[in-house]
Coordinates of C-alpha atoms in Angstrom, one line a residue:
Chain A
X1 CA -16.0 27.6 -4.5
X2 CA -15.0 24.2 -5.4
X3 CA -13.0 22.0 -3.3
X4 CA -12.2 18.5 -4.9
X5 CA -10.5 15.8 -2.5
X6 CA -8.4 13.0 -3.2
X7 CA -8.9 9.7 -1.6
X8 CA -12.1 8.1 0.1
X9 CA -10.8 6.7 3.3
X10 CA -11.3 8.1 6.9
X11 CA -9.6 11.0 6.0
X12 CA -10.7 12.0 2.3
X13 CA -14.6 11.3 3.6
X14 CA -14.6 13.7 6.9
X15 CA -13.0 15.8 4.5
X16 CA -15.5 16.3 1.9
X17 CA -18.4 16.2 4.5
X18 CA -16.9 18.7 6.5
X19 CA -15.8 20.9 3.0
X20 CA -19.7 20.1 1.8
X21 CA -21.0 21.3 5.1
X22 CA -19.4 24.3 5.3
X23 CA -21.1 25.2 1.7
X24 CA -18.3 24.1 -0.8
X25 CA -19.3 22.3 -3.7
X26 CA -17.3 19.5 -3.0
X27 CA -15.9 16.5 -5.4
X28 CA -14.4 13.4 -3.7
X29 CA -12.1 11.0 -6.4
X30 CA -11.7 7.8 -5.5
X31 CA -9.8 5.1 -7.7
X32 CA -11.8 2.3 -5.9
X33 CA -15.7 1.1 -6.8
X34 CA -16.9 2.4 -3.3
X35 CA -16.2 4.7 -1.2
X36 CA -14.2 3.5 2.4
X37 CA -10.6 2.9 1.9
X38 CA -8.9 0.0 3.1
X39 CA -10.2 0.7 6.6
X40 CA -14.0 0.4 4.9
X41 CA -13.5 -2.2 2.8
X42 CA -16.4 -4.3 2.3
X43 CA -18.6 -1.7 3.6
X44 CA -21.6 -0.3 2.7
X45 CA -19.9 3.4 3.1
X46 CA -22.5 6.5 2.6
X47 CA -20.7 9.2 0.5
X48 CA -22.1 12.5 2.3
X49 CA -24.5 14.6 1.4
X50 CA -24.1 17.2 -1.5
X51 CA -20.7 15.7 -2.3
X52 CA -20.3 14.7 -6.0
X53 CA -18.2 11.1 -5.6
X54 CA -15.8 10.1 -8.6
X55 CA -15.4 6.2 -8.0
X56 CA -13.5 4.2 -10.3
X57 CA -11.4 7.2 -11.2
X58 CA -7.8 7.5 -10.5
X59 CA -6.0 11.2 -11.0
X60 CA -2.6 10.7 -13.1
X61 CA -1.5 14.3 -12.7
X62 CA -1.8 17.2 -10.4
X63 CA -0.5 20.4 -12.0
X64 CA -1.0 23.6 -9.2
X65 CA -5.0 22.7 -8.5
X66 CA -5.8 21.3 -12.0
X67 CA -6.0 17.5 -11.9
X68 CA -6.3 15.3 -14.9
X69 CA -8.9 12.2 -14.6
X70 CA -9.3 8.8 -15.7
X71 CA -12.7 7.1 -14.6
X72 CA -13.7 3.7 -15.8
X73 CA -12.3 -0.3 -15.1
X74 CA -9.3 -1.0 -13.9
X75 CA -6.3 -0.3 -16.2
X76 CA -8.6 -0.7 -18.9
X77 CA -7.7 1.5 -22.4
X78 CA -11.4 3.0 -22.9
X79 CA -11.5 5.3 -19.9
X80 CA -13.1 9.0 -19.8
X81 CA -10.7 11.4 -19.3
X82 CA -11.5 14.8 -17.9
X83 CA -10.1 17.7 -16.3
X84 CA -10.9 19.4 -13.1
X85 CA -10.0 22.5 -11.7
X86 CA -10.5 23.6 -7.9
X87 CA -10.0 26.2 -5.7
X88 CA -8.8 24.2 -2.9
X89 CA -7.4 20.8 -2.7
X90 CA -7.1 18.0 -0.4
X91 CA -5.1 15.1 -0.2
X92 CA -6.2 12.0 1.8
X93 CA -3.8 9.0 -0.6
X94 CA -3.2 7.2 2.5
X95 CA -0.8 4.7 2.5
X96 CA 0.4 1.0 1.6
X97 CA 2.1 -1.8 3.2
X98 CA 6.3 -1.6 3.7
X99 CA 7.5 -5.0 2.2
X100 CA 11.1 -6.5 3.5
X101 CA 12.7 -8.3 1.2
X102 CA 13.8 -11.7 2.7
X103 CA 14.8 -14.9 0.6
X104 CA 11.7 -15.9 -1.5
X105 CA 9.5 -13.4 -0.5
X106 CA 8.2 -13.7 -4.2
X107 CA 7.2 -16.8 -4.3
X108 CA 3.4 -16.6 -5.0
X109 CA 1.8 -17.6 -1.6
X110 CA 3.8 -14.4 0.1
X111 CA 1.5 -11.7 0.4
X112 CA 1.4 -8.3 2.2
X113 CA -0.7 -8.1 5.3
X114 CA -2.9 -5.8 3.6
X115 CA -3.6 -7.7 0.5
X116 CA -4.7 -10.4 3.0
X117 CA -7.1 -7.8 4.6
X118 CA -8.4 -6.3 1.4
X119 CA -9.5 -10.3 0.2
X120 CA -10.5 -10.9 3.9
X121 CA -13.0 -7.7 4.0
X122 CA -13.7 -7.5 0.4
X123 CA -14.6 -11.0 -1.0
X124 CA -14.3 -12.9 2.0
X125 CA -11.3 -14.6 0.3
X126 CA -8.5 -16.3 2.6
X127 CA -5.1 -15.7 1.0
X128 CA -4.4 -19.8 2.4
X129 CA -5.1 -22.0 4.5
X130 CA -2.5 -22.4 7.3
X131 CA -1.0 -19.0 7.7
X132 CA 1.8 -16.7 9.2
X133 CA 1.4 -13.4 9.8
X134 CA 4.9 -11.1 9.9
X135 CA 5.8 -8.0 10.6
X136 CA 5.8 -5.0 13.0
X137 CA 2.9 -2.6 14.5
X138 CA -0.5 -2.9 15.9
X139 CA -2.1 -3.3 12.6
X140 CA -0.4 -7.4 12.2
X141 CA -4.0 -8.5 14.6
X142 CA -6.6 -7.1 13.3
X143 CA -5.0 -8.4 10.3
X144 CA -4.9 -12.2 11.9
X145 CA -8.1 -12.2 13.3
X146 CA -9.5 -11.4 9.8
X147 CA -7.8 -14.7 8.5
X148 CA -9.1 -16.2 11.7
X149 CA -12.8 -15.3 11.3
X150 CA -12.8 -17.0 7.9
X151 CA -11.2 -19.9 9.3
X152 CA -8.1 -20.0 8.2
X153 CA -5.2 -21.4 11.0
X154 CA -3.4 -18.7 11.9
X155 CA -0.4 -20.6 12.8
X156 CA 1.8 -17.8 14.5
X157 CA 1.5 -14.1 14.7
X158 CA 5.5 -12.6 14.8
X159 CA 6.1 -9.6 15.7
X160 CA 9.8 -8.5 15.0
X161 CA 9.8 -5.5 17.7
X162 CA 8.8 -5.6 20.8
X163 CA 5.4 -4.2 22.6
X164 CA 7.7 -3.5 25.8
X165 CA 9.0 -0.4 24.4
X166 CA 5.6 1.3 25.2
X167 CA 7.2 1.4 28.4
X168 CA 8.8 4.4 27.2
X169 CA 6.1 6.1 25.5
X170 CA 4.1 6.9 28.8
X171 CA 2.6 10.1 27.2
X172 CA 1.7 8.2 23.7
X173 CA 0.3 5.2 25.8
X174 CA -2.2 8.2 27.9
X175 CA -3.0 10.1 24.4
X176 CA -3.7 6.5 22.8
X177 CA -5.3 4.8 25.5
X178 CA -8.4 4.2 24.0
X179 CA -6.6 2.4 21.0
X180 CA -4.5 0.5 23.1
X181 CA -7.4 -1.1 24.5
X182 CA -9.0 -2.0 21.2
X183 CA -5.6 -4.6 20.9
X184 CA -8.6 -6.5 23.7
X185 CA -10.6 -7.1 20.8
X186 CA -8.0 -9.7 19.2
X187 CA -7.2 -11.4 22.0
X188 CA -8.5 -14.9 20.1
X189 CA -4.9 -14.7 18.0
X190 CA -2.9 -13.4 21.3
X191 CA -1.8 -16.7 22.5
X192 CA 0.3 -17.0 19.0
X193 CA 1.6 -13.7 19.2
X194 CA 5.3 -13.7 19.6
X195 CA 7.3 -11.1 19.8
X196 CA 11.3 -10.3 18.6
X197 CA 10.7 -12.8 15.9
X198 CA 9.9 -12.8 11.9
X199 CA 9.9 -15.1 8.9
X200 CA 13.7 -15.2 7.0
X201 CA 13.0 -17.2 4.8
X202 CA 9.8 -18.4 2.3
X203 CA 10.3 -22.0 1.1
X204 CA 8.7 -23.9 -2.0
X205 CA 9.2 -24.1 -5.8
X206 CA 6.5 -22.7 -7.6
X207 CA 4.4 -21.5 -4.1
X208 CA 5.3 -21.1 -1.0
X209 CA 5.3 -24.3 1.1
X210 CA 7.3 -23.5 4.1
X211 CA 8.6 -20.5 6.3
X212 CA 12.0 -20.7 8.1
X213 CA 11.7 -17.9 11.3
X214 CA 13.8 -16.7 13.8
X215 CA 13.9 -14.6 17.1
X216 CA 15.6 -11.3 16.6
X217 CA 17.8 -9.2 18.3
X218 CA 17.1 -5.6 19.3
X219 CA 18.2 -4.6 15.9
X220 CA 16.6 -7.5 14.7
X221 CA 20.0 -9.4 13.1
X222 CA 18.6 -13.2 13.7
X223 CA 19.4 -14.8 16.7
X224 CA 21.6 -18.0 15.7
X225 CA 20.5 -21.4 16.7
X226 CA 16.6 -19.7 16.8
X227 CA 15.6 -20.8 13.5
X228 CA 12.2 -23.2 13.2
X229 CA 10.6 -24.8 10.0
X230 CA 7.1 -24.4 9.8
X231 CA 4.7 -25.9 7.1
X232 CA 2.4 -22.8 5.6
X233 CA 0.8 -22.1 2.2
X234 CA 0.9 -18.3 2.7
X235 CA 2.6 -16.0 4.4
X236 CA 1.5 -12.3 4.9
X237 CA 3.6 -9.4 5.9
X238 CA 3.8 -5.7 6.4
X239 CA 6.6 -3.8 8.7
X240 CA 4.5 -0.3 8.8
X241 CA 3.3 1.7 6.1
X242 CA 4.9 3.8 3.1
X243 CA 2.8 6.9 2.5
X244 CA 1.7 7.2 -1.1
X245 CA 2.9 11.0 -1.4
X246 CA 2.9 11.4 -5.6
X247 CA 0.1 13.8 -5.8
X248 CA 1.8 15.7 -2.6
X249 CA 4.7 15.6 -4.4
X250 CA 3.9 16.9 -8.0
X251 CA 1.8 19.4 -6.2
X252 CA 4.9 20.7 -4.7
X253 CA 4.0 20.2 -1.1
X254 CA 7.6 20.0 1.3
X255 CA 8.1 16.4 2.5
X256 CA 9.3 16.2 6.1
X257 CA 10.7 13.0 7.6
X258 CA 9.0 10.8 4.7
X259 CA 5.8 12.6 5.3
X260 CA 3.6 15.4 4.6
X261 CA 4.3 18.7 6.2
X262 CA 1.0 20.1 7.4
X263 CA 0.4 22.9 10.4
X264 CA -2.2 22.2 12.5
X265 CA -5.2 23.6 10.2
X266 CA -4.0 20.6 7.8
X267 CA -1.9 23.1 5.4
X268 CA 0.6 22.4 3.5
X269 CA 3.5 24.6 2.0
X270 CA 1.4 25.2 -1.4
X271 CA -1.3 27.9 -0.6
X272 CA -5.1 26.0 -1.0
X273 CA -3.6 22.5 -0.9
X274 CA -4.1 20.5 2.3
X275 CA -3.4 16.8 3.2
X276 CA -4.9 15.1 5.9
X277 CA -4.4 11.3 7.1
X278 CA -1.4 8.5 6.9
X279 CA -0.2 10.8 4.2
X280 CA 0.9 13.5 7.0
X281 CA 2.1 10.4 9.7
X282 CA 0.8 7.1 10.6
X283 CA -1.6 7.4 13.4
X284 CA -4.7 5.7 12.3
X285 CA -8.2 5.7 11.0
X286 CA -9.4 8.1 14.1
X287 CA -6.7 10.5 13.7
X288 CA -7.0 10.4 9.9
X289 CA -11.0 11.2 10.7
X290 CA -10.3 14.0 12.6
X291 CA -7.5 15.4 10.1
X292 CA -9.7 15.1 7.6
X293 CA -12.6 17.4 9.0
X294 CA -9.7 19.9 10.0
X295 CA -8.9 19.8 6.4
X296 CA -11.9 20.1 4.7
X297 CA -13.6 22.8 6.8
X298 CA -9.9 24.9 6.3
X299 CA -10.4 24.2 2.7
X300 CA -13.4 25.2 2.1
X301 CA -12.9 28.6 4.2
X302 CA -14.1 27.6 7.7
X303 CA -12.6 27.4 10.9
X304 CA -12.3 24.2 12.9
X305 CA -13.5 24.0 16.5
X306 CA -10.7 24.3 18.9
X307 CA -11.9 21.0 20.7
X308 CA -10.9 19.1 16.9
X309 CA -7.6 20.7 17.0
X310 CA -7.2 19.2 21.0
X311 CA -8.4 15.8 19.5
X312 CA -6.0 16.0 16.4
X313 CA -3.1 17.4 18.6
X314 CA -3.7 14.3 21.0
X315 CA -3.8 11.7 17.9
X316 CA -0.5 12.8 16.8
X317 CA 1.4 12.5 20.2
X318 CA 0.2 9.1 20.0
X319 CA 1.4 8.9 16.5
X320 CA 4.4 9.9 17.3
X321 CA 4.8 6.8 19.5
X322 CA 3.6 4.5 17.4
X323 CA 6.3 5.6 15.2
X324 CA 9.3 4.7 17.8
X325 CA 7.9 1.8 19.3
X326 CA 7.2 0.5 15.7
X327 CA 10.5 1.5 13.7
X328 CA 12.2 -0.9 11.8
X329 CA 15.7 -1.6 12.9
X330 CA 18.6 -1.8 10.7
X331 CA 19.3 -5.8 11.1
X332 CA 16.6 -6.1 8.5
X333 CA 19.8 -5.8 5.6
X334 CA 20.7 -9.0 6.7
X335 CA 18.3 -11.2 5.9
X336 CA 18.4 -11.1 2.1
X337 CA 20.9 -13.3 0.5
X338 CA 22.9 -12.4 -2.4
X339 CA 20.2 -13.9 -4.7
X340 CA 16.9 -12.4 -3.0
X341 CA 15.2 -9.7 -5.0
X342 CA 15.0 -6.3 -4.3
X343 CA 13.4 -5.0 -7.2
X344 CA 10.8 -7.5 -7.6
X345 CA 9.9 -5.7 -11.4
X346 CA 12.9 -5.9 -12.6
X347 CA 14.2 -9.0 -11.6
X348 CA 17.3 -7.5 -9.4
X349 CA 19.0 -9.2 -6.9
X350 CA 21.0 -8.0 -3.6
X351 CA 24.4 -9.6 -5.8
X352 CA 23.4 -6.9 -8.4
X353 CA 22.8 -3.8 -6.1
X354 CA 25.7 -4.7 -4.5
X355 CA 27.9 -4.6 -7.4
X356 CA 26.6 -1.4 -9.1
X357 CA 27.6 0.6 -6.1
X358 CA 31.0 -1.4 -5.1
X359 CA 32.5 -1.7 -8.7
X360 CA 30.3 0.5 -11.2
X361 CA 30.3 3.2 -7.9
X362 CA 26.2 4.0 -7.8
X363 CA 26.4 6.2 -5.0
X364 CA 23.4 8.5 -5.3
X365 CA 19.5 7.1 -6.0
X366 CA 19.8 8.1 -9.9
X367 CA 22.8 6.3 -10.9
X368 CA 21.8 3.1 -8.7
X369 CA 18.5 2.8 -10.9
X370 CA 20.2 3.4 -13.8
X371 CA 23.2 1.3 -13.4
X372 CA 21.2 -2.1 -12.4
X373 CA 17.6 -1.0 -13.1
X374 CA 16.4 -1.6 -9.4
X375 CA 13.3 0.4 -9.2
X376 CA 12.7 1.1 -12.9
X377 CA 9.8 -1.5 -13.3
X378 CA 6.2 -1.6 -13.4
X379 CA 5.7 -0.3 -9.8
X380 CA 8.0 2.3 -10.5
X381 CA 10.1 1.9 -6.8
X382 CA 7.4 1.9 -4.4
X383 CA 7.8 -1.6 -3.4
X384 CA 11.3 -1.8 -3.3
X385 CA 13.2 1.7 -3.5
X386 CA 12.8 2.9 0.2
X387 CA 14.7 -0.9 0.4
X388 CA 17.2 -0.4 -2.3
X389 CA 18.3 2.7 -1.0
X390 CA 19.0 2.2 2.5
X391 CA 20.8 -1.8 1.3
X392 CA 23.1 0.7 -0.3
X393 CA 23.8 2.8 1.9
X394 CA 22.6 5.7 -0.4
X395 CA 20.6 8.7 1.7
X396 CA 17.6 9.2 0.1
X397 CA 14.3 11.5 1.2
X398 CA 10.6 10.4 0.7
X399 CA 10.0 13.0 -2.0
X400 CA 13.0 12.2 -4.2
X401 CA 11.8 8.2 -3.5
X402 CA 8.2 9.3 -4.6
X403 CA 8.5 11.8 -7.8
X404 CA 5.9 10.7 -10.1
X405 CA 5.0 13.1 -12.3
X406 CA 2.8 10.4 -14.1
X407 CA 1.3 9.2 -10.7
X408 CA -0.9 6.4 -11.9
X409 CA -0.3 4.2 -15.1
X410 CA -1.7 5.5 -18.4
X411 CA -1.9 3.8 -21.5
X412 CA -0.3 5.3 -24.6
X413 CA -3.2 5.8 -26.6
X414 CA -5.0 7.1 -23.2
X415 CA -1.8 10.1 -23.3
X416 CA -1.9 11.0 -26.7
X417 CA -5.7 11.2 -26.3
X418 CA -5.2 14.0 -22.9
X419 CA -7.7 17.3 -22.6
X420 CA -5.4 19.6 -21.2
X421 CA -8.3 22.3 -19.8
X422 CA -11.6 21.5 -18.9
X423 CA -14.5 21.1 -21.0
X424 CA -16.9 23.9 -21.5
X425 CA -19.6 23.0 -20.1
X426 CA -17.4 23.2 -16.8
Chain B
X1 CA -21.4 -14.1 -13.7
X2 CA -19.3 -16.5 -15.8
X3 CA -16.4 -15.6 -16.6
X4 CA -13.3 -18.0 -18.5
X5 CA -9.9 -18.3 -17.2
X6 CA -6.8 -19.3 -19.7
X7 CA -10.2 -21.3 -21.6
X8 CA -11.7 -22.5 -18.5
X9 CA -15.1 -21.1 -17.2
X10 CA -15.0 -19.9 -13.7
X11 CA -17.8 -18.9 -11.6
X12 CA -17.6 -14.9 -10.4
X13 CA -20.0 -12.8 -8.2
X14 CA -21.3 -9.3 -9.0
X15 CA -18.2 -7.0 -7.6
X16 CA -15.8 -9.7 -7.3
X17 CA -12.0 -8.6 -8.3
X18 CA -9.9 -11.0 -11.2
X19 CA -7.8 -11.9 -8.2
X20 CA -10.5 -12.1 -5.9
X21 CA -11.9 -14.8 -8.6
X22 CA -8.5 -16.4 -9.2
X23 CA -7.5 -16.8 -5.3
X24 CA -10.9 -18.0 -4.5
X25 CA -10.6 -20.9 -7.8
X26 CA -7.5 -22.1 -6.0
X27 CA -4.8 -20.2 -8.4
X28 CA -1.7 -18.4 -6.6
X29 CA 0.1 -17.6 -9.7
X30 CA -1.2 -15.9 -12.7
X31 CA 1.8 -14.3 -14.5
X32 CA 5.3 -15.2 -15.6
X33 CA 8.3 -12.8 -15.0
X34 CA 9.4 -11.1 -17.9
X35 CA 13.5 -11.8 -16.8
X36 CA 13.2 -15.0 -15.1
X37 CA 10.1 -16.5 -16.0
X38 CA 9.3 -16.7 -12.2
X39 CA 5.6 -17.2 -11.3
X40 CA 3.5 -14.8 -10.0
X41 CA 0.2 -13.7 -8.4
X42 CA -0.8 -11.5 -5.7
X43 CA 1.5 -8.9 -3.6
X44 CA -0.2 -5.7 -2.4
X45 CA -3.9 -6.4 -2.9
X46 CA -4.8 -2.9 -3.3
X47 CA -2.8 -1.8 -6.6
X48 CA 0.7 -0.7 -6.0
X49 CA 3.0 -3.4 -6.8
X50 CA 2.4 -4.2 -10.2
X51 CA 2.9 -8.3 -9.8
X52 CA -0.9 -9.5 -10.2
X53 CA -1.0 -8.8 -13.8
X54 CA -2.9 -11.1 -16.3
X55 CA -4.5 -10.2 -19.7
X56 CA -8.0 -8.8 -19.7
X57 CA -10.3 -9.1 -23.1
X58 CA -7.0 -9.5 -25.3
X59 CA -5.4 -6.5 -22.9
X60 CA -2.1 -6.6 -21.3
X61 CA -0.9 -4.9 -17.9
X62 CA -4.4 -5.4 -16.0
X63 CA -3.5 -5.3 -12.6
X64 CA -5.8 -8.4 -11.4
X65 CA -6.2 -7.0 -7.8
X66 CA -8.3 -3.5 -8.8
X67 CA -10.1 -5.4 -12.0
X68 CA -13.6 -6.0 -11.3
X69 CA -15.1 -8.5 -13.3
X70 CA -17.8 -8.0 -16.1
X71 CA -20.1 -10.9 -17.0
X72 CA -18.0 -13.1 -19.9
X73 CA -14.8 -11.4 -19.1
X74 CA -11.8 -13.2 -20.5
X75 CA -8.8 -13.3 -18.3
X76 CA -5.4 -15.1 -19.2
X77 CA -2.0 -15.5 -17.6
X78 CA 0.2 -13.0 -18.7
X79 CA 4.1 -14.2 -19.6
X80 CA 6.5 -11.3 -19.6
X81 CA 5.5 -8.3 -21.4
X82 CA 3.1 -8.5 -24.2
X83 CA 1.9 -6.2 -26.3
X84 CA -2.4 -5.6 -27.0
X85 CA -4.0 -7.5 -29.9

């Protein structure tokens, strides 16, 4: 049998070596160079034995467990298409920074927290040179001590929730206890960790040259009187993490709570498709690790051990945590202006959105798009959509937010040029 | 590697992303909004946002970010939408 999993992070890798293990033939498609993920980045990652490792290769469409293929450069026109069929499939897309929109978060200069960390533990590039980091979660550190070890000045580290509410999560801090402590390991940018505070504003003409922040309230509306100038030339921010849930999606898997709805053997609601990491909650690159070899030994017919399951079971309680103690709070509508962008493709401000629901009445997702455009643009809505939606007060659910059924760009030429079945030699 | 950058040569290593290249040259911004005209560089780092683009080898809509550079690559700023040569 043939299992072929998608994504080479923590999750997608114990997946194929526990799918290969149990005697699969096992494909892993990966849209980066090397293997890793994020969480490897800029490490020599061994792909595991007797798995067959797609790099470069990004799947544009899932149709039941056919998937169609694109390997070669970057967005380049002159890739190989192919088409590969499987018996089972997993899903390990993980996830990508959650970006607030706050005035002149586009100024070049403001970058997310991840893109930071990718240049950090890729190329050993420093997004700038006098730096503030912004956001909410656990993952804002590691992410400032990467800046830190190249040398950059990490001028303050804000953190818009607050840590304390761990003192409600007395089951999460005991299942998570051992990544708790790993928050030891950054304790070089600690002294300019504050928390109930964020950037509001980005400052500068053509770049960012200055940050305005704030302490926040509970719901994290500024605190009046609170606001500080501080010289910067880059700011990076992330407030938690947005699954990337297209393949789940055009597979037909349900979407729960903005994530993928798996049982504990990793299952989802389409027979032979499982999904295993940040695409089923956020709990990190342990928990995706264990997910993943759930998921891959299910797939490819096995049965995991029931001390995994324990080990999974205890990841997600602490997940679960993370979760409350990391939501973003409302308040966060108010620090656009009317001219801050939403939709950052399209050019469309909150003065826009605002007046396609309150005068051209856009009260549901589809009509806000297609009265002011917000979210029709090169990214198609995953920056800004999740953003759009709740600034207008329009309900939305993950899976409506993350229909793609063209989940990667294709070129034209690349479409008309489409196998649609295997070759033969398959 | 050498690569050129809107006609300049820049210096690249084996590996090394456009924007990897670009950042590490001292650019920020390497395309111009389509609407505005605003600049722009890098957002996401890791390919969803769509705001590094810049033209590759006379090719539009390369996200710079998940480009690695081949030896004499030609890389320009991109302003607003263009269409391939």
């Amino acid at each position: 049998m043939r299992v072929v999993v998608v994504g080479a992070g923590p999750a997608g890798l114990a997946a194929a070596r526990a799918a290969a293990r149990q005697g699969a033939s096992t494909v892993l498609v990966d849209a980066e160079p090397s293997a890793g993920g994020q969480y490897h980045r800029g490490e020599n990652v061994v792909v595991p034995q007797g798995v067959e490792h797609l790099a470069n290769t990004t799947v544009w469409a899932v149709e039941g467990t056919r998937l169609h293929l694109r390997t070669g450069p970057a967005d380049a026109p002159d890739r190989v298409a192919r088409v590969l069929d499987c018996d089972a499939l997993v899903l390990a897309t993980g996830a990508h920074d959650r970006a607030l929109p706050f005035p002149g978060w586009d100024l070049p200069g403001v970058v997310t927290a991840g893109a930071a960390q990718a240049m950090a533990k890729a190329h050993g590039v420093a997004v700038g040179r006098r730096v503030v980091v912004a956001g909410t979660g656990p993952f804002l550190l590691p992410v400032a001590d990467a800046l830190r070890k190249l040398g950059v000045d990490v001028v303050e580290v804000l953190e818009a929730g607050s840590p304390l509410a761990w003192a409600r999560e007395p089951a999460g801090v005991f299942a998570g206890r051992g990544k708790l402590a790993e928050i030891a390991r950054y304790r070089a940018v600690l002294p300019r960790y504050h928390t109930r505070s964020t950037v509001v504003a980005a400052h500068g003409e053509n770049r960012v040259t200055a940050v305005t922040v704030a302490k926040l309230d509970r719901d994290w509306r500024v605190r009046p009187g609170t606001e500080r100038r501080i010289e910067v030339d880059a700011v990076c921010t992330g407030f938690g993490f947005t699954p990337r849930l297209e393949l789940a999606v055009a597979a037909g898997c349900l979407v729960d709570k903005g994530f993928v709805r798996v049982d504990d053997r990793q299952t989802t609601s389409v027979p032979n498709v499982y999904a295993a990491g940040e695409i089923t909650g956020i709990g990190g690159a342990d928990l995706a690790r264990v997910e993943g070899e759930i998921a891959g030994t299910c797939a490819a017919g096995g049965t995991p051990s029931a001390s995994l399951l324990k080990t999974a079971h205890r990841g997600r309680v602490f997940a679960a945590a993370l979760d409350r103690v990391s939501s973003v709070r409302p308040g966060w509508r108010t620090w656009p202006d009317e001219r801050t962008l939403v939709c950052r493709c399209e050019e469309v401000d909150l003065a826009a959105l605002r007046t396609a629901v309150e005068e051209h009445a856009a009260l549901g997702l589809r009509s806000l798009k297609l009265t002011c455009r917000v979210g029709l643009g090169l990214c198609q809505g995953r920056v800004c959509l999740r953003n759009a939606a709740e600034l207008a007060g329009i309900p939305h659910d993950a899976d409506r937010v993350s229909r793609r059924p063209i989940a990667a760009p294709l070129r034209l030429g690349e479409l008309a040029d489409t196998p649609l079945t295997p070759a033969l030699e398959e | 590697m050498k690569v050129t950058v809107d006609g300049t040569a820049v210096l690249a290593r084996p590996g090394q992303t456009v924007a990897a290249a670009l950042l590490a040259a001292g650019r920020t911004a390497w395309r111009d909004t389509r609407g505005a005209g605003r600049p722009r560089g890098l957002f996401c780092g890791i390919g969803v946002c769509f705001d590094c683009l810049v033209v590759v080898n006379g090719v539009p809509d390369v996200r710079a970010c998940q480009r690695v550079l081949a030896d004499g690559d030609d890389v320009r700023t991109q302003h607003g939408a263009e269409l391939p040569r």
